[in-house]
Coordinates of C-alpha atoms in Angstrom, one line a residue:
M1 CA 161.0 70.5 93.0
K2 CA 162.7 72.5 90.2
T3 CA 161.5 73.8 86.8
D4 CA 162.7 76.4 84.3
V5 CA 159.4 78.4 84.3
L6 CA 156.4 78.1 86.6
I7 CA 153.2 79.3 85.1
A8 CA 150.2 80.2 87.4
G9 CA 147.0 79.9 85.5
G10 CA 145.7 77.2 83.0
G11 CA 143.7 79.5 80.8
P12 CA 144.5 80.5 77.2
V13 CA 147.3 82.9 78.2
G14 CA 149.1 80.4 80.5
L15 CA 148.6 77.6 78.0
T16 CA 150.0 79.7 75.2
A17 CA 153.1 80.5 77.3
A18 CA 153.6 76.8 78.1
I19 CA 153.3 75.7 74.5
E20 CA 155.7 78.4 73.3
L21 CA 158.3 77.5 76.0
T22 CA 158.1 73.7 75.4
R23 CA 158.4 74.0 71.7
R24 CA 161.7 75.7 72.4
G25 CA 162.9 73.0 74.7
I26 CA 162.2 74.8 78.0
D27 CA 160.9 72.8 81.0
C28 CA 157.8 74.3 82.6
R29 CA 155.0 73.6 85.1
I30 CA 151.6 75.1 84.7
V31 CA 149.2 75.1 87.7
D32 CA 145.6 76.1 88.2
P33 CA 143.4 76.1 91.3
L34 CA 140.3 74.8 89.5
A35 CA 139.7 71.1 89.8
Q36 CA 138.1 71.1 86.3
P37 CA 138.5 73.5 83.4
P38 CA 135.5 75.9 83.1
Q39 CA 133.0 75.4 80.4
Y40 CA 132.1 79.0 79.8
A41 CA 131.9 80.8 76.5
K42 CA 133.4 83.8 78.3
A43 CA 135.8 85.1 75.6
V44 CA 134.7 84.1 72.1
G45 CA 136.3 86.4 69.5
V46 CA 139.6 85.5 68.0
Q47 CA 141.3 88.2 65.8
P48 CA 143.2 87.6 62.6
R49 CA 146.5 88.4 64.3
T50 CA 145.9 85.7 66.9
L51 CA 145.1 83.2 64.1
E52 CA 148.6 84.0 62.8
V53 CA 149.9 83.1 66.2
F54 CA 147.9 79.9 66.3
E55 CA 149.3 79.0 62.8
S56 CA 152.8 79.3 64.1
M57 CA 151.9 77.1 67.1
G58 CA 150.6 74.4 64.8
I59 CA 147.0 74.5 66.0
L60 CA 145.3 76.6 63.4
T61 CA 143.3 73.9 61.7
R62 CA 141.9 72.6 64.9
I63 CA 140.9 76.1 66.0
L64 CA 139.1 76.8 62.6
D65 CA 137.3 73.4 62.8
A66 CA 135.8 74.4 66.1
A67 CA 134.9 78.0 65.1
I68 CA 132.5 80.0 63.1
Q69 CA 133.5 82.9 60.9
M70 CA 132.5 86.4 62.2
R71 CA 131.2 88.2 59.1
G72 CA 130.1 91.5 60.6
Q73 CA 127.6 93.1 62.8
I74 CA 124.0 94.3 62.2
I75 CA 122.8 97.2 64.4
Y76 CA 119.2 98.0 65.5
V77 CA 118.0 101.0 67.4
N78 CA 114.4 101.1 68.7
G79 CA 113.6 98.2 66.4
E80 CA 114.9 99.8 63.2
N81 CA 117.9 98.5 61.3
V82 CA 120.3 101.5 61.3
G83 CA 123.4 99.9 59.9
Q84 CA 125.6 96.9 59.1
I85 CA 129.3 96.5 59.4
D86 CA 130.9 93.9 57.2
F87 CA 134.3 92.5 58.3
T88 CA 135.9 92.9 55.0
I89 CA 139.4 91.4 55.3
P90 CA 142.2 93.2 53.5
S91 CA 143.8 91.1 50.7
D92 CA 147.2 91.0 52.4
V93 CA 145.8 89.5 55.5
P94 CA 145.6 85.6 55.5
F95 CA 142.8 85.2 58.0
G96 CA 139.5 86.7 59.0
F97 CA 137.7 87.0 62.3
I98 CA 136.2 84.0 64.1
A99 CA 134.2 83.1 67.1
I100 CA 135.0 80.1 69.3
P101 CA 133.9 79.4 72.9
Q102 CA 136.8 80.0 75.2
Y103 CA 136.5 76.5 76.6
A104 CA 136.9 75.0 73.1
A105 CA 140.0 77.1 72.4
E106 CA 141.5 76.0 75.8
R107 CA 140.8 72.4 75.1
I108 CA 142.8 72.6 71.8
L109 CA 145.6 74.4 73.6
R110 CA 145.7 71.8 76.4
D111 CA 145.7 68.9 73.8
E112 CA 148.7 70.5 72.1
L113 CA 150.5 71.0 75.3
A114 CA 149.8 67.4 76.3
L115 CA 151.4 66.3 73.0
R116 CA 154.6 68.0 74.3
G117 CA 154.4 66.1 77.6
V118 CA 153.1 68.8 79.9
H119 CA 149.7 68.8 81.6
V120 CA 147.9 71.4 83.7
E121 CA 148.3 70.5 87.3
R122 CA 144.8 71.2 88.7
G123 CA 143.8 71.9 92.2
L124 CA 147.1 73.7 92.9
R125 CA 147.2 77.4 93.6
I126 CA 150.2 79.7 94.2
T127 CA 150.1 81.2 97.6
G128 CA 153.3 83.2 97.6
F129 CA 156.9 83.5 96.4
D130 CA 160.2 85.2 96.9
Q131 CA 162.9 85.8 94.3
D132 CA 166.6 86.6 94.2
A133 CA 169.2 86.9 91.5
D134 CA 169.2 83.1 91.0
G135 CA 165.5 82.3 90.7
V136 CA 162.1 82.2 92.2
R137 CA 160.9 80.1 95.2
A138 CA 157.2 79.6 95.0
T139 CA 154.8 77.9 97.4
L140 CA 151.9 75.9 96.0
A141 CA 148.9 74.7 98.0
G142 CA 146.3 72.0 97.2
D143 CA 144.4 69.1 98.7
G144 CA 147.7 67.3 99.2
G145 CA 149.2 70.1 101.3
E146 CA 151.9 72.6 100.4
Q147 CA 154.9 72.2 98.2
T148 CA 157.8 74.4 97.3
V149 CA 158.9 74.9 93.7
Q150 CA 162.2 76.4 92.6
A151 CA 161.9 78.0 89.2
S152 CA 164.1 80.3 87.1
Y153 CA 161.1 82.5 86.3
L154 CA 157.5 82.8 87.2
I155 CA 154.6 83.9 84.9
G156 CA 151.4 85.1 86.5
A157 CA 148.6 84.3 84.0
D158 CA 146.1 83.9 86.9
G159 CA 143.4 86.4 85.9
A160 CA 141.9 89.6 87.1
H161 CA 142.3 88.6 90.8
S162 CA 145.9 87.5 90.3
T163 CA 147.8 86.3 93.3
V164 CA 151.1 86.8 91.5
R165 CA 150.3 90.5 90.7
K166 CA 149.3 91.2 94.3
A167 CA 152.4 89.4 95.8
L168 CA 154.6 91.2 93.3
G169 CA 153.3 94.5 94.7
L170 CA 152.1 95.9 91.4
T171 CA 149.4 98.6 91.3
F172 CA 146.2 97.9 89.3
E173 CA 144.8 101.4 88.7
G174 CA 141.5 102.0 87.0
A175 CA 137.7 102.0 87.7
A176 CA 134.6 99.9 87.3
F177 CA 131.6 100.3 85.2
E178 CA 128.4 101.0 87.1
E179 CA 126.3 98.8 84.8
Q180 CA 126.1 95.1 85.4
Y181 CA 125.4 92.6 82.6
M182 CA 124.1 89.1 82.3
L183 CA 125.5 86.6 79.9
G184 CA 123.8 83.6 78.4
D185 CA 124.8 80.9 75.9
V186 CA 121.6 80.1 74.1
E187 CA 120.0 79.1 70.8
V188 CA 117.3 81.1 69.0
D189 CA 115.2 80.3 66.0
W190 CA 115.4 83.6 64.1
S191 CA 116.3 84.3 60.5
M192 CA 119.4 86.6 61.1
P193 CA 122.2 85.8 58.7
R194 CA 124.7 83.3 59.9
G195 CA 128.0 84.7 61.2
Y196 CA 126.7 88.2 62.0
G197 CA 126.7 89.7 65.5
I198 CA 123.5 91.5 66.5
R199 CA 123.5 94.7 68.5
A200 CA 120.0 95.9 69.4
M201 CA 119.5 99.0 71.6
H202 CA 116.6 101.0 72.9
Q203 CA 117.5 104.7 73.1
T204 CA 115.7 107.6 74.7
D205 CA 116.8 111.1 73.6
G206 CA 119.9 109.5 72.2
A207 CA 120.9 107.7 75.3
T208 CA 121.0 103.8 75.4
D209 CA 118.8 102.5 78.3
D210 CA 118.4 98.9 77.1
L211 CA 120.9 96.7 75.3
L212 CA 121.2 93.3 73.6
V213 CA 124.5 92.0 72.1
C214 CA 124.5 88.6 70.4
I215 CA 127.8 87.0 69.2
P216 CA 127.4 83.9 67.0
L217 CA 128.9 80.6 68.1
P218 CA 129.3 77.3 66.3
G219 CA 126.0 75.5 66.1
R220 CA 122.6 76.1 64.7
G221 CA 121.2 79.4 66.0
R222 CA 123.6 79.5 68.9
Y223 CA 124.8 82.8 70.4
R224 CA 126.6 84.2 73.4
M225 CA 124.2 87.0 74.5
S226 CA 124.9 89.8 76.8
M227 CA 122.4 92.4 78.2
L228 CA 121.8 94.7 81.1
V229 CA 121.0 92.8 84.2
P230 CA 117.6 93.2 85.8
P231 CA 117.5 94.5 89.4
E232 CA 116.6 91.2 90.8
L233 CA 119.9 89.7 89.6
A234 CA 122.2 92.6 90.3
A235 CA 125.2 91.4 92.2
E236 CA 126.7 93.1 95.2
S237 CA 130.3 94.2 94.8
S238 CA 132.6 91.7 96.3
G239 CA 135.3 94.3 97.0
G240 CA 138.6 94.6 95.3
V241 CA 138.6 94.3 91.6
A242 CA 135.0 94.0 90.4
H243 CA 135.6 92.1 87.1
G244 CA 134.2 88.9 85.8
F245 CA 131.5 86.5 86.9
E246 CA 129.9 87.5 90.2
G247 CA 127.1 86.5 92.5
D248 CA 125.0 83.3 93.1
R249 CA 122.0 84.6 91.2
T250 CA 122.2 82.9 87.9
P251 CA 120.1 84.2 85.0
E252 CA 117.4 81.9 83.7
L253 CA 115.9 81.5 80.3
R254 CA 113.0 83.7 81.3
H255 CA 115.4 86.6 82.1
I256 CA 117.0 86.3 78.6
Q257 CA 113.7 85.9 76.9
A258 CA 112.3 89.0 78.5
V259 CA 115.1 91.0 76.9
L260 CA 114.6 89.3 73.6
D261 CA 110.9 90.1 73.7
R262 CA 111.8 93.8 74.1
L263 CA 114.8 94.1 71.7
S264 CA 115.0 91.2 69.3
P265 CA 114.9 92.3 65.6
E266 CA 112.2 89.7 65.1
P267 CA 110.1 87.5 67.4
T268 CA 112.1 84.5 68.7
T269 CA 112.3 82.0 71.5
A270 CA 115.5 81.3 73.4
R271 CA 116.2 77.6 74.3
N272 CA 119.0 75.3 75.4
L273 CA 120.6 77.5 78.0
R274 CA 124.1 76.0 78.4
W275 CA 125.3 78.5 81.0
S276 CA 124.7 82.0 82.3
S277 CA 126.1 84.5 84.7
V278 CA 126.1 88.0 86.0
F279 CA 129.1 89.9 84.8
R280 CA 130.9 93.0 86.0
I281 CA 133.4 95.1 84.1
S282 CA 136.4 97.1 85.2
H283 CA 139.2 98.8 83.3
R284 CA 142.6 98.5 84.9
I285 CA 146.3 98.1 84.1
V286 CA 149.4 97.4 86.1
D287 CA 152.2 99.8 86.6
A288 CA 154.7 97.2 85.3
Y289 CA 154.4 93.9 83.5
G290 CA 157.1 92.3 85.6
R291 CA 159.8 92.8 88.3
G292 CA 162.9 90.8 88.4
R293 CA 162.2 87.2 87.5
V294 CA 158.4 87.4 87.8
F295 CA 156.0 88.6 85.1
V296 CA 152.2 89.0 84.6
A297 CA 150.2 88.6 81.4
G298 CA 146.6 88.7 80.2
D299 CA 143.9 89.6 82.7
A300 CA 146.6 89.6 85.5
A301 CA 148.1 92.7 83.7
H302 CA 145.1 94.4 82.1
I303 CA 141.3 94.2 82.2
H304 CA 138.8 96.2 80.2
P305 CA 135.4 95.9 78.5
P306 CA 134.9 93.0 76.1
T307 CA 134.1 95.4 73.3
G308 CA 135.8 94.3 70.1
A309 CA 137.0 91.0 71.7
Q310 CA 140.4 92.4 72.6
G311 CA 141.1 90.8 76.0
M312 CA 141.9 87.2 75.3
N313 CA 143.7 88.1 72.1
T314 CA 145.9 90.7 73.9
G315 CA 146.7 88.2 76.6
I316 CA 147.7 85.5 74.1
Q317 CA 150.0 87.9 72.4
D318 CA 151.5 88.9 75.8
A319 CA 152.4 85.3 76.3
H320 CA 153.7 85.0 72.7
N321 CA 155.9 88.0 73.2
L322 CA 157.3 87.0 76.6
S323 CA 157.9 83.3 75.9
W324 CA 160.6 83.5 73.2
K325 CA 162.5 85.9 75.3
L326 CA 162.2 83.7 78.4
A327 CA 163.4 80.8 76.4
L328 CA 166.6 82.6 75.4
A329 CA 167.1 83.8 79.0
V330 CA 166.7 80.3 80.4
S331 CA 169.1 78.8 77.9
G332 CA 171.7 81.5 78.7
R333 CA 171.6 83.1 75.3
A334 CA 169.7 86.4 76.0
A335 CA 171.3 89.7 75.9
P336 CA 171.2 91.8 79.1
G337 CA 168.0 93.7 79.2
L338 CA 166.1 91.4 76.8
L339 CA 163.5 90.6 79.3
D340 CA 163.0 94.3 80.1
S341 CA 161.7 94.7 76.6
Y342 CA 158.5 92.7 77.5
D343 CA 157.2 95.6 79.6
A344 CA 158.5 98.2 77.1
E345 CA 156.7 96.5 74.2
R346 CA 153.5 95.1 75.8
R347 CA 152.5 97.6 78.4
P348 CA 151.9 100.4 75.8
V349 CA 149.7 97.9 73.9
G350 CA 147.7 97.2 77.1
E351 CA 147.3 100.9 77.8
E352 CA 146.0 101.5 74.3
V353 CA 143.6 98.5 74.4
V354 CA 142.2 99.5 77.8
G355 CA 141.6 103.1 76.7
R356 CA 140.1 102.1 73.3
T357 CA 137.8 99.5 74.6
V358 CA 136.4 101.8 77.3
R359 CA 135.7 104.4 74.5
S360 CA 134.2 101.7 72.3
A361 CA 131.9 100.5 75.1
R362 CA 130.6 104.0 75.5
E363 CA 130.6 105.3 71.9
G364 CA 130.8 102.2 69.7
I365 CA 133.6 100.5 67.8
G366 CA 135.2 102.9 65.2
S367 CA 133.5 106.0 66.5
D368 CA 136.9 107.8 66.3
S369 CA 137.5 107.2 62.6
N370 CA 135.7 107.0 59.3
D371 CA 138.5 104.9 57.7
I372 CA 137.0 101.4 57.6
D373 CA 140.2 99.7 56.6
F374 CA 142.0 101.3 59.5
I375 CA 139.3 100.2 61.9
I376 CA 139.3 96.6 60.7
R377 CA 143.1 96.4 60.9
R378 CA 143.2 97.9 64.4
E379 CA 140.4 95.7 65.8
A380 CA 142.2 92.7 64.1
Q381 CA 145.3 93.7 66.1
L382 CA 147.4 94.1 62.9
L383 CA 148.6 97.6 63.6
I384 CA 150.5 96.9 66.8
D385 CA 154.0 98.1 66.5
Y386 CA 157.1 98.2 68.7
F387 CA 158.8 101.2 67.1
D388 CA 160.1 102.5 70.5
S389 CA 161.3 99.1 71.7
P390 CA 164.9 99.0 72.9
I391 CA 165.5 95.8 70.9
V392 CA 164.1 97.1 67.6
A393 CA 166.2 98.8 65.0
A394 CA 165.2 102.0 63.2
N395 CA 162.6 101.5 60.4
A396 CA 161.3 98.3 62.0
G397 CA 158.9 97.3 64.8
R398 CA 155.8 96.6 62.8
R399 CA 154.1 93.2 62.1
A400 CA 156.0 91.4 59.3
P401 CA 153.5 91.1 56.4
D402 CA 152.8 87.8 54.7
A403 CA 153.5 87.3 51.0
T404 CA 152.0 84.8 48.6
G405 CA 153.1 83.2 45.3
L406 CA 156.6 82.3 46.4
T407 CA 158.3 79.3 44.8
R408 CA 161.3 77.1 45.6
D409 CA 163.1 74.2 44.0
A410 CA 161.5 70.8 44.6
V411 CA 158.1 72.3 45.6
T412 CA 155.5 72.0 42.9
G413 CA 153.1 74.6 44.2
S414 CA 153.4 78.1 45.6
L415 CA 154.3 79.1 49.1
R416 CA 153.3 81.7 51.7
L417 CA 156.1 83.6 53.4
F418 CA 154.6 82.8 56.8
T419 CA 155.2 79.1 56.3
L420 CA 159.0 79.8 56.4
F421 CA 158.9 81.2 59.9
G422 CA 159.7 79.0 62.9
P423 CA 160.4 79.3 66.6
S424 CA 163.7 81.1 66.1
H425 CA 164.6 84.3 64.3
T426 CA 164.4 84.4 60.5
V427 CA 166.6 86.6 58.3
L428 CA 165.3 87.4 54.8
L429 CA 167.8 88.8 52.3
Y430 CA 166.3 90.2 49.1
A431 CA 168.1 89.9 45.7
A432 CA 166.6 92.4 43.2
E433 CA 166.2 91.8 39.5
D434 CA 169.7 93.3 38.7
T435 CA 171.5 91.0 41.1
G436 CA 174.2 89.1 39.4
P437 CA 176.7 86.3 40.3
A438 CA 179.2 88.9 41.6
D439 CA 176.7 90.0 44.2
V440 CA 176.1 86.5 45.7
E441 CA 179.1 86.8 48.0
T442 CA 177.7 89.9 49.7
F443 CA 174.5 88.1 50.6
E444 CA 176.4 85.1 51.9
A445 CA 178.6 87.4 54.0
A446 CA 175.4 89.0 55.5
A447 CA 174.1 85.5 56.2
E448 CA 177.4 84.5 58.0
T449 CA 177.2 87.7 60.0
A450 CA 173.7 87.0 61.1
V451 CA 174.4 83.4 62.1
A452 CA 177.4 84.4 64.1
A453 CA 175.7 87.3 65.9
A454 CA 172.7 85.0 66.7
K455 CA 174.9 82.2 68.0
G456 CA 173.4 80.0 65.3
D457 CA 169.8 80.5 66.4
V458 CA 168.6 82.0 63.2
T459 CA 167.4 80.7 59.8
V460 CA 168.4 82.6 56.7
Y461 CA 166.6 82.7 53.3
L462 CA 167.5 84.5 50.1
I463 CA 164.3 85.9 48.6
A464 CA 165.1 86.4 44.9
A465 CA 163.3 88.5 42.3
P466 CA 162.3 86.4 39.2
G467 CA 165.3 87.6 37.2
A468 CA 167.9 87.7 40.0
A469 CA 171.0 85.6 39.0
V470 CA 171.7 83.7 42.2
A471 CA 172.0 80.1 41.0
T472 CA 175.5 79.8 42.5
T473 CA 174.6 80.7 46.1
V474 CA 174.7 78.1 48.9
L475 CA 171.8 79.9 50.7
P476 CA 168.3 78.4 50.4
V477 CA 166.6 80.4 47.6
I478 CA 162.9 81.4 47.6
R479 CA 161.7 83.0 44.4
D480 CA 159.4 86.0 44.6
A481 CA 157.6 84.7 41.5
G482 CA 154.7 87.1 41.7
S483 CA 156.7 90.0 43.2
A484 CA 154.4 89.9 46.3
F485 CA 157.3 90.0 48.7
A486 CA 158.7 93.1 47.0
A487 CA 155.3 94.7 47.2
A488 CA 154.9 94.0 50.9
Y489 CA 158.4 94.9 52.0
P490 CA 160.3 98.1 51.3
T491 CA 162.9 96.5 49.1
A492 CA 163.8 99.6 47.2
D493 CA 166.3 100.6 49.9
R494 CA 166.3 97.7 52.3
T495 CA 167.5 94.2 51.5
A496 CA 167.9 92.6 54.9
F497 CA 165.0 91.9 57.2
V498 CA 165.1 90.2 60.6
I499 CA 161.8 88.6 61.6
R500 CA 161.4 87.9 65.3
P501 CA 159.8 84.7 66.6
D502 CA 156.6 86.6 67.4
G503 CA 156.3 87.8 63.8
Y504 CA 157.5 91.4 64.1
L505 CA 160.3 93.1 62.2
G506 CA 163.3 93.6 64.3
F507 CA 165.6 95.0 61.6
A508 CA 165.1 96.4 58.1
G509 CA 168.2 97.7 56.3
A510 CA 170.7 97.1 53.6
H511 CA 172.3 93.6 53.6
T512 CA 175.6 95.3 53.0
D513 CA 175.3 97.0 56.4
T514 CA 176.6 93.9 58.3
D515 CA 177.6 96.1 61.2
G516 CA 174.1 97.3 61.7
L517 CA 172.7 93.8 61.3
A518 CA 175.1 92.3 63.8
A519 CA 174.5 95.2 66.3
H520 CA 170.7 94.6 66.2
L521 CA 171.1 90.8 66.8
R522 CA 173.4 91.5 69.7
T523 CA 170.5 93.4 71.4
I524 CA 168.8 90.0 71.4
F525 CA 171.6 87.5 71.8
G526 CA 174.3 89.5 73.6
P527 CA 177.9 90.4 72.7
E528 CA 180.2 88.2 70.7
G529 CA 181.7 85.3 72.6
R530 CA 178.8 85.1 75.0
A531 CA 177.3 81.6 74.9

């Protein structure tokens, strides 16, 4: 059997990769060894940057419908309220923080993938593979026996105990936390404000020796609670990577209630236990995010404490970064070395997240800074940049900001910039107030250069200041009616911006620098004449 891309792992990372590939016309198969999808609220936090990704995938409304807004965190030490963090969202960021059970997010992703004609093939696990210059030959095993799949590429999104990572020979260096935790999805009848996480600690001489963390979930009084595990439930190490759910001793309501009796900010009773588990934490990262035609993403590439809800979000953005590049490679339009940029861009992000979440687990989120805006943006994953990437031009690499108040002909209301972005590259050309009819040809020449260099796989817009005289252009014109675009982008000296499919700036320069614009796009699409 043949496919363009084989994906091992039907969780949020693998599903994101499959959706991103199929929306670009790439054939894929996605397999998972579990007969049924898990119903755990394992990962629950979704960051603003990931919501931007979900918007581009067309599933944002469904995600928000199934979620609760995360408004902040209230902190207690030895029964006293010692602080409150409010998740104040910067005005230039379109979304806030939310909490949604991982199984609910996965269901929405599966439904979207099914609309594209692809379903997770359950009960199938990858047992091994070999690769050469032409593709990957993988062996799958299930109740029906073994089968061999020929794929152009393989993505290992198969979790902390990844078979793909092990077979690829990647190292997974790091360590494990000595502490073990228990998790429980329960309801309580307290009066804590809706949408706020609760962190309650008991400390002796400044050291925390008892802990309760409650993350709100959709529903009345529902939380995903984590706490130190009592000795009677402590799980023996299973060897290898000690990360995730372990052991057969499942916490009961009485175990959770005992912690609430000690640490809850007010007397309360836990009820409706949906699931529970003992949980172990490691922090590890691979030495490479891929070799040849095989790549790893998500927990297969990096694991770390759940502090700040970075794990699932980082994995989803791994898949988002990799998939558009794979789509170009499969279709024969990628420049040599494009796929190498996945490791160059995402492994430094993984290293930073692993290091930061370990520090945060020990010292608390934001312990390294007093700048609240910086902390919020960093935890929201809005400060990720690819400045050092081999496929990013000088002065670029950061997340492309949104802009509101845009207008265009035939649309009666205002637009957001993000709604213009699609599955391919987008080029934005900026016409300032003093732009006149004589300048129109220079913008059209830049557009022609971009389209040619990208082999037609690019959309071009002319973003025009309110007074710019561009009525004669054949380019689609978007008016920066409120000057929000000019405020968000450095238009004083840069009038051409290339936005990548994953929402990052690949190029920022003068539109008259057509050589520079073409040179950047050729790092993505290859030299002229290459189909």
